[in-house]
JSON list of C-alpha atoms in Angstrom, two decimals:
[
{"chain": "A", "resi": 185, "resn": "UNK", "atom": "CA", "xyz": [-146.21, -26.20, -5.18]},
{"chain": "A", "resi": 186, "resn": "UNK", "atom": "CA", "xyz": [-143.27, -25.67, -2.70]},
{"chain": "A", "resi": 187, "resn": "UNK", "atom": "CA", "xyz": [-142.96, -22.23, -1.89]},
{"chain": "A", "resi": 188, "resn": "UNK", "atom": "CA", "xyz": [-138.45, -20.88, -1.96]},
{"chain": "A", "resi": 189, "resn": "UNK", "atom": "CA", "xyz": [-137.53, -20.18, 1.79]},
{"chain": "A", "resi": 190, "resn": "UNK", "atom": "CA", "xyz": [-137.23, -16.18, 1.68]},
{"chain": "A", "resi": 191, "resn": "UNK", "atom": "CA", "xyz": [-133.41, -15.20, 2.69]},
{"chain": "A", "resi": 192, "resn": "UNK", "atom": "CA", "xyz": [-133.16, -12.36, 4.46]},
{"chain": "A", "resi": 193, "resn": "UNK", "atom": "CA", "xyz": [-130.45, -9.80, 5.82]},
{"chain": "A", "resi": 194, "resn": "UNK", "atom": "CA", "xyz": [-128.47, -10.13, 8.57]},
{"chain": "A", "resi": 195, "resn": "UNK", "atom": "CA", "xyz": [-126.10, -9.02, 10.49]},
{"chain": "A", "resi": 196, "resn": "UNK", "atom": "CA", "xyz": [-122.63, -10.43, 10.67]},
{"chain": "A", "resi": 197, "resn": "UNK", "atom": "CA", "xyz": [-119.37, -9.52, 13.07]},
{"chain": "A", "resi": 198, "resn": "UNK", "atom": "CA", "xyz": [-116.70, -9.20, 10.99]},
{"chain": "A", "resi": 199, "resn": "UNK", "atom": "CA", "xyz": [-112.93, -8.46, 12.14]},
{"chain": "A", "resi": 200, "resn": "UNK", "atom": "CA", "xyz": [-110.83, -6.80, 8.99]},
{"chain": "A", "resi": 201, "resn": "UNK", "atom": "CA", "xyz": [-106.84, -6.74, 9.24]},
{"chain": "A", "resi": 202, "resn": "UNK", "atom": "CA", "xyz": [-106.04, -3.60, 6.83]},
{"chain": "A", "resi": 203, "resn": "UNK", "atom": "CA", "xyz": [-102.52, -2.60, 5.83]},
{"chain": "A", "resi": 204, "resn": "UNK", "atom": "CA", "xyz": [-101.49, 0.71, 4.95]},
{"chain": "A", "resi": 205, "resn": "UNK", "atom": "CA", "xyz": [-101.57, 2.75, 1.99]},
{"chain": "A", "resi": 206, "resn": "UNK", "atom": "CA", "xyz": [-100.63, 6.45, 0.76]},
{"chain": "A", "resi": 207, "resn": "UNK", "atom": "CA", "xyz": [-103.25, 9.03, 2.26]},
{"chain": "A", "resi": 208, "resn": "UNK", "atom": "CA", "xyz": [-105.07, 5.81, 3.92]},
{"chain": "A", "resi": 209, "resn": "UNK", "atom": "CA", "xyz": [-106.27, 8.05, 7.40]},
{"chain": "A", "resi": 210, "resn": "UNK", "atom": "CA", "xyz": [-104.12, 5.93, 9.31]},
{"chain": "A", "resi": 211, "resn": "UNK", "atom": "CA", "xyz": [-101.97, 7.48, 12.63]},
{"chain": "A", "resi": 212, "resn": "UNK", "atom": "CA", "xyz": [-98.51, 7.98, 11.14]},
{"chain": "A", "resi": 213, "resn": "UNK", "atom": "CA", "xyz": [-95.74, 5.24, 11.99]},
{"chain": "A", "resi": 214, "resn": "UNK", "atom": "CA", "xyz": [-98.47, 2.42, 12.61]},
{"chain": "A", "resi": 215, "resn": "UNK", "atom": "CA", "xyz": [-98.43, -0.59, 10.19]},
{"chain": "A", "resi": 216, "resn": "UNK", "atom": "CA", "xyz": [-101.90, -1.40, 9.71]},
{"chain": "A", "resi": 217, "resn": "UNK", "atom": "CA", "xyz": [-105.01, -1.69, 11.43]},
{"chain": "A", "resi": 218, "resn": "UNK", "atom": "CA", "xyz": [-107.35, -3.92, 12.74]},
{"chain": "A", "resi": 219, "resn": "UNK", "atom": "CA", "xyz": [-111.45, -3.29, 12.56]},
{"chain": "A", "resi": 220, "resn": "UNK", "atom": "CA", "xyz": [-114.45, -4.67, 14.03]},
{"chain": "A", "resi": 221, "resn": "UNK", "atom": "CA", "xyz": [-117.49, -4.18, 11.68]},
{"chain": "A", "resi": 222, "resn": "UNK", "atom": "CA", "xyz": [-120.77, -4.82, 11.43]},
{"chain": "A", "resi": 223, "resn": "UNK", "atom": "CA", "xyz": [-122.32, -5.76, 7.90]},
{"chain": "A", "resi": 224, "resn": "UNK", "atom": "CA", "xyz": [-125.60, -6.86, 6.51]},
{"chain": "A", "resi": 225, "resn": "UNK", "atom": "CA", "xyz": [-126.03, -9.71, 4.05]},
{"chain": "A", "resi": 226, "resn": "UNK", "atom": "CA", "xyz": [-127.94, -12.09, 2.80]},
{"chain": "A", "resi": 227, "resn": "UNK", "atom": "CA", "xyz": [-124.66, -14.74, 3.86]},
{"chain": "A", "resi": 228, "resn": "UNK", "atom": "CA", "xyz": [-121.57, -14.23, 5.58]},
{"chain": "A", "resi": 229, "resn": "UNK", "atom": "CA", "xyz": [-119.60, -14.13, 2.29]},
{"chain": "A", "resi": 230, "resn": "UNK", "atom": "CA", "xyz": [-122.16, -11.61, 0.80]},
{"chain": "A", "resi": 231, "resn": "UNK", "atom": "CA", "xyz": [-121.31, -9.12, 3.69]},
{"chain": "A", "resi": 232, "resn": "UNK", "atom": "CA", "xyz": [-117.51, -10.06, 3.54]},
{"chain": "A", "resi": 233, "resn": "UNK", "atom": "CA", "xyz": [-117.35, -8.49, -0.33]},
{"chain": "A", "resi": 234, "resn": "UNK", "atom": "CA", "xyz": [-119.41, -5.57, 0.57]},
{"chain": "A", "resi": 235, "resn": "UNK", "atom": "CA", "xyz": [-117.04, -5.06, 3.59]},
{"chain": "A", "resi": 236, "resn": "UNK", "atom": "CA", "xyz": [-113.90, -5.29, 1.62]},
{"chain": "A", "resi": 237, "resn": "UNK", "atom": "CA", "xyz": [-115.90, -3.15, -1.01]},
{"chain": "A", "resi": 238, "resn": "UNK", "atom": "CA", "xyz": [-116.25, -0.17, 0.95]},
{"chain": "A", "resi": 239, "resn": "UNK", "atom": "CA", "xyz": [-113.04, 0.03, 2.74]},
{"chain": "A", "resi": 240, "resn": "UNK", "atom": "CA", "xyz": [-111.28, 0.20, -0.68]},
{"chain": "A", "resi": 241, "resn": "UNK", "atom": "CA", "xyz": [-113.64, 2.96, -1.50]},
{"chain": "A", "resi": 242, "resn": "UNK", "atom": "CA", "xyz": [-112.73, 4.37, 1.65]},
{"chain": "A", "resi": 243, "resn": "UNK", "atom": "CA", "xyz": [-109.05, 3.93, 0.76]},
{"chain": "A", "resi": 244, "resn": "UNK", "atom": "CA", "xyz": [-107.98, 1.62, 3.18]},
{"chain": "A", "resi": 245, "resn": "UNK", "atom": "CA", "xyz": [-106.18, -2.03, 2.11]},
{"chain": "A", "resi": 246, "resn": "UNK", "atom": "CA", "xyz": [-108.20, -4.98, 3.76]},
{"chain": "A", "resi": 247, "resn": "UNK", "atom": "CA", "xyz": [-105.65, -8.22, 3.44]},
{"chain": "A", "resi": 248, "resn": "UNK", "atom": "CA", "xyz": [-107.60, -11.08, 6.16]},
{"chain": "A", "resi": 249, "resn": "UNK", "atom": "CA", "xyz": [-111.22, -10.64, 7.00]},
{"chain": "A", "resi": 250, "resn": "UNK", "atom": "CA", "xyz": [-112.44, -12.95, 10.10]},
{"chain": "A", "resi": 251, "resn": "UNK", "atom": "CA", "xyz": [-115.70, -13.80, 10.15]},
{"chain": "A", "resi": 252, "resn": "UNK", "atom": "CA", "xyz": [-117.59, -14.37, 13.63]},
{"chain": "A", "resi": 253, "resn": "UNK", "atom": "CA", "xyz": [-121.09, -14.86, 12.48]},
{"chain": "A", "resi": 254, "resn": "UNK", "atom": "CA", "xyz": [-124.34, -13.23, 13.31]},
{"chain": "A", "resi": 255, "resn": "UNK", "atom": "CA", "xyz": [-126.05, -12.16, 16.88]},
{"chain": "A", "resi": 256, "resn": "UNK", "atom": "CA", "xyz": [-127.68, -15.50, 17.14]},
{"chain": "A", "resi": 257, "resn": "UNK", "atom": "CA", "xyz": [-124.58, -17.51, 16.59]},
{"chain": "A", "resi": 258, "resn": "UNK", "atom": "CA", "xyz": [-122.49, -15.49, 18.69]},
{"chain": "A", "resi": 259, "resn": "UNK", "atom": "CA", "xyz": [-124.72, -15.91, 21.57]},
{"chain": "A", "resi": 260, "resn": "UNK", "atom": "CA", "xyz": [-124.48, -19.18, 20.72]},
{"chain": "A", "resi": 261, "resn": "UNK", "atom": "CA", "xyz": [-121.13, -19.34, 20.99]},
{"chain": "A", "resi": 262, "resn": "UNK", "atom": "CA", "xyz": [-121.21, -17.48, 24.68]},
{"chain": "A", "resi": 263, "resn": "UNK", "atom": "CA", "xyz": [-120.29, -14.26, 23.45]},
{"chain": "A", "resi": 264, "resn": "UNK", "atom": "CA", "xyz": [-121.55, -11.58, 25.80]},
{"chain": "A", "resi": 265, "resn": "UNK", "atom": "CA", "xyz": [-122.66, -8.54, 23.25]},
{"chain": "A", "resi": 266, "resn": "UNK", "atom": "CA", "xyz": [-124.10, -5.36, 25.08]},
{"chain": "A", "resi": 267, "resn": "UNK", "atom": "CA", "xyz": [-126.62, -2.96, 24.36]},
{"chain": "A", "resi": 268, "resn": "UNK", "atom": "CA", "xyz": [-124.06, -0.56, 22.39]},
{"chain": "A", "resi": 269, "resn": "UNK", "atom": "CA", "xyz": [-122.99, -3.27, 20.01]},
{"chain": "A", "resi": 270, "resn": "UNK", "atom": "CA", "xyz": [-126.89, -4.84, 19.52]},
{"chain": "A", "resi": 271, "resn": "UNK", "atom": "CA", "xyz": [-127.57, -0.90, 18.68]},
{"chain": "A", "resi": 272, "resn": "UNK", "atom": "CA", "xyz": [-124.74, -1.07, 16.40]},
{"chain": "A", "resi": 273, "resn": "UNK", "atom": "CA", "xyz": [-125.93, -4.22, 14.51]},
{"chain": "A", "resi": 274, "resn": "UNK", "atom": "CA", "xyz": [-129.40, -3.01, 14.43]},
{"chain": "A", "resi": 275, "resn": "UNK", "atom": "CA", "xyz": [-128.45, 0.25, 12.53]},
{"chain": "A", "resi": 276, "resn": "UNK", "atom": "CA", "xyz": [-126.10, -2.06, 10.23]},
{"chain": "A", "resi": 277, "resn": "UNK", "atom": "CA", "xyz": [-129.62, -3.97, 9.33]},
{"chain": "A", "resi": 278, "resn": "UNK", "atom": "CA", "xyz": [-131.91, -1.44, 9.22]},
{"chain": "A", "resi": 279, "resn": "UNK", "atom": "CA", "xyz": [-129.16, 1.01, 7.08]},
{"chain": "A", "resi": 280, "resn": "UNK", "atom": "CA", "xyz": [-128.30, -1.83, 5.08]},
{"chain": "A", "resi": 281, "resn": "UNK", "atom": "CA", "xyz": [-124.66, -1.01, 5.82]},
{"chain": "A", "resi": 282, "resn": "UNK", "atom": "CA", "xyz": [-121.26, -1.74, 7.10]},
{"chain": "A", "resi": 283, "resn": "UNK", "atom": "CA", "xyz": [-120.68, 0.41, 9.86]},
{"chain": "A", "resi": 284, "resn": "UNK", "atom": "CA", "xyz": [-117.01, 0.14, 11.30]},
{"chain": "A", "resi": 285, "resn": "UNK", "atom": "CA", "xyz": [-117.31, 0.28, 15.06]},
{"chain": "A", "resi": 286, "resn": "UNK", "atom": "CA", "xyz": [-113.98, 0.05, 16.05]},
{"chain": "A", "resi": 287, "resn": "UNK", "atom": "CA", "xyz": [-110.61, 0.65, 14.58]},
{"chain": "A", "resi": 288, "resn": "UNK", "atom": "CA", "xyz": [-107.22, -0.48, 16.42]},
{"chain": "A", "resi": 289, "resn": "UNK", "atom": "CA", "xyz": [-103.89, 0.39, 14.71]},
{"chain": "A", "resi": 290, "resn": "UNK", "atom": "CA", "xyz": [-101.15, -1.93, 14.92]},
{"chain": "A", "resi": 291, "resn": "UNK", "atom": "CA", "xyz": [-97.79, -0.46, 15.07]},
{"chain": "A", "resi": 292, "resn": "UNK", "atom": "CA", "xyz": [-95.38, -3.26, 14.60]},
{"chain": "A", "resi": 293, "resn": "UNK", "atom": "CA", "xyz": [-94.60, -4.61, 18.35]},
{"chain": "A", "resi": 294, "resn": "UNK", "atom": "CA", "xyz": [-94.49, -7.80, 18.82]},
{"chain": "A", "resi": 295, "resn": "UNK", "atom": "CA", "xyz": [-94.15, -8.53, 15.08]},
{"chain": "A", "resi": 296, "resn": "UNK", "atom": "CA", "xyz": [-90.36, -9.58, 15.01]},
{"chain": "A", "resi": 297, "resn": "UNK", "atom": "CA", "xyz": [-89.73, -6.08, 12.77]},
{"chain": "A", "resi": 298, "resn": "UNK", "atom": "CA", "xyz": [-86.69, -3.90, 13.89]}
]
């Protein structure tokens, strides 16, 4: 009898372009936001929903979600990730949570808008 490989949390780096919307907590006169998150999952596209999820709960408009995978990819991929961020991912896994760790507004330059 073959025994079902167990699947198991982790972590994954997510980027999350948001747009605005009334009463959304955004600074007044930007255009949307960009956020780096954390989120646990069994899969990437598990922790993608629950991202998206909460951030509508939170009342903020998620429209592209980037996904750069989990610690051991990124290393992988020659990302250098400090102690702060490893601390940030940790909590994400052991709160089994999305924790937004940072949030960058966009305010339109750049965009081609008058």
């Amino acid at each position: 009898m073959t025994e079902k490989p167990s699947r198991r949390q982790q972590v994954y780096t997510l980027l999350v372009e948001v747009g605005r919307k009334p009463d959304d907590g955004l600074p007044e006169g930007a255009t949307g936001a960009g956020l780096m998150c954390y989120a646990s999952g069994i899969d990437e596209p598990e922790a993608v929903r629950e991202t998206v999820a909460v951030l509508k709960q939170a009342g903020l408009a998620p429209l592209d979600v980037t996904g750069y995978g989990t610690l051991a990819e990124r290393r992988d991929q020659g990302h250098e990730i400090g102690s702060e961020e490893e601390a940030l991912m940790a909590r994400a896994l052991a709160e089994n949570a999305v924790i937004v760790a940072q949030m960058e507004p966009f305010f339109g330059e750049g965009t081609g808008t008058a």
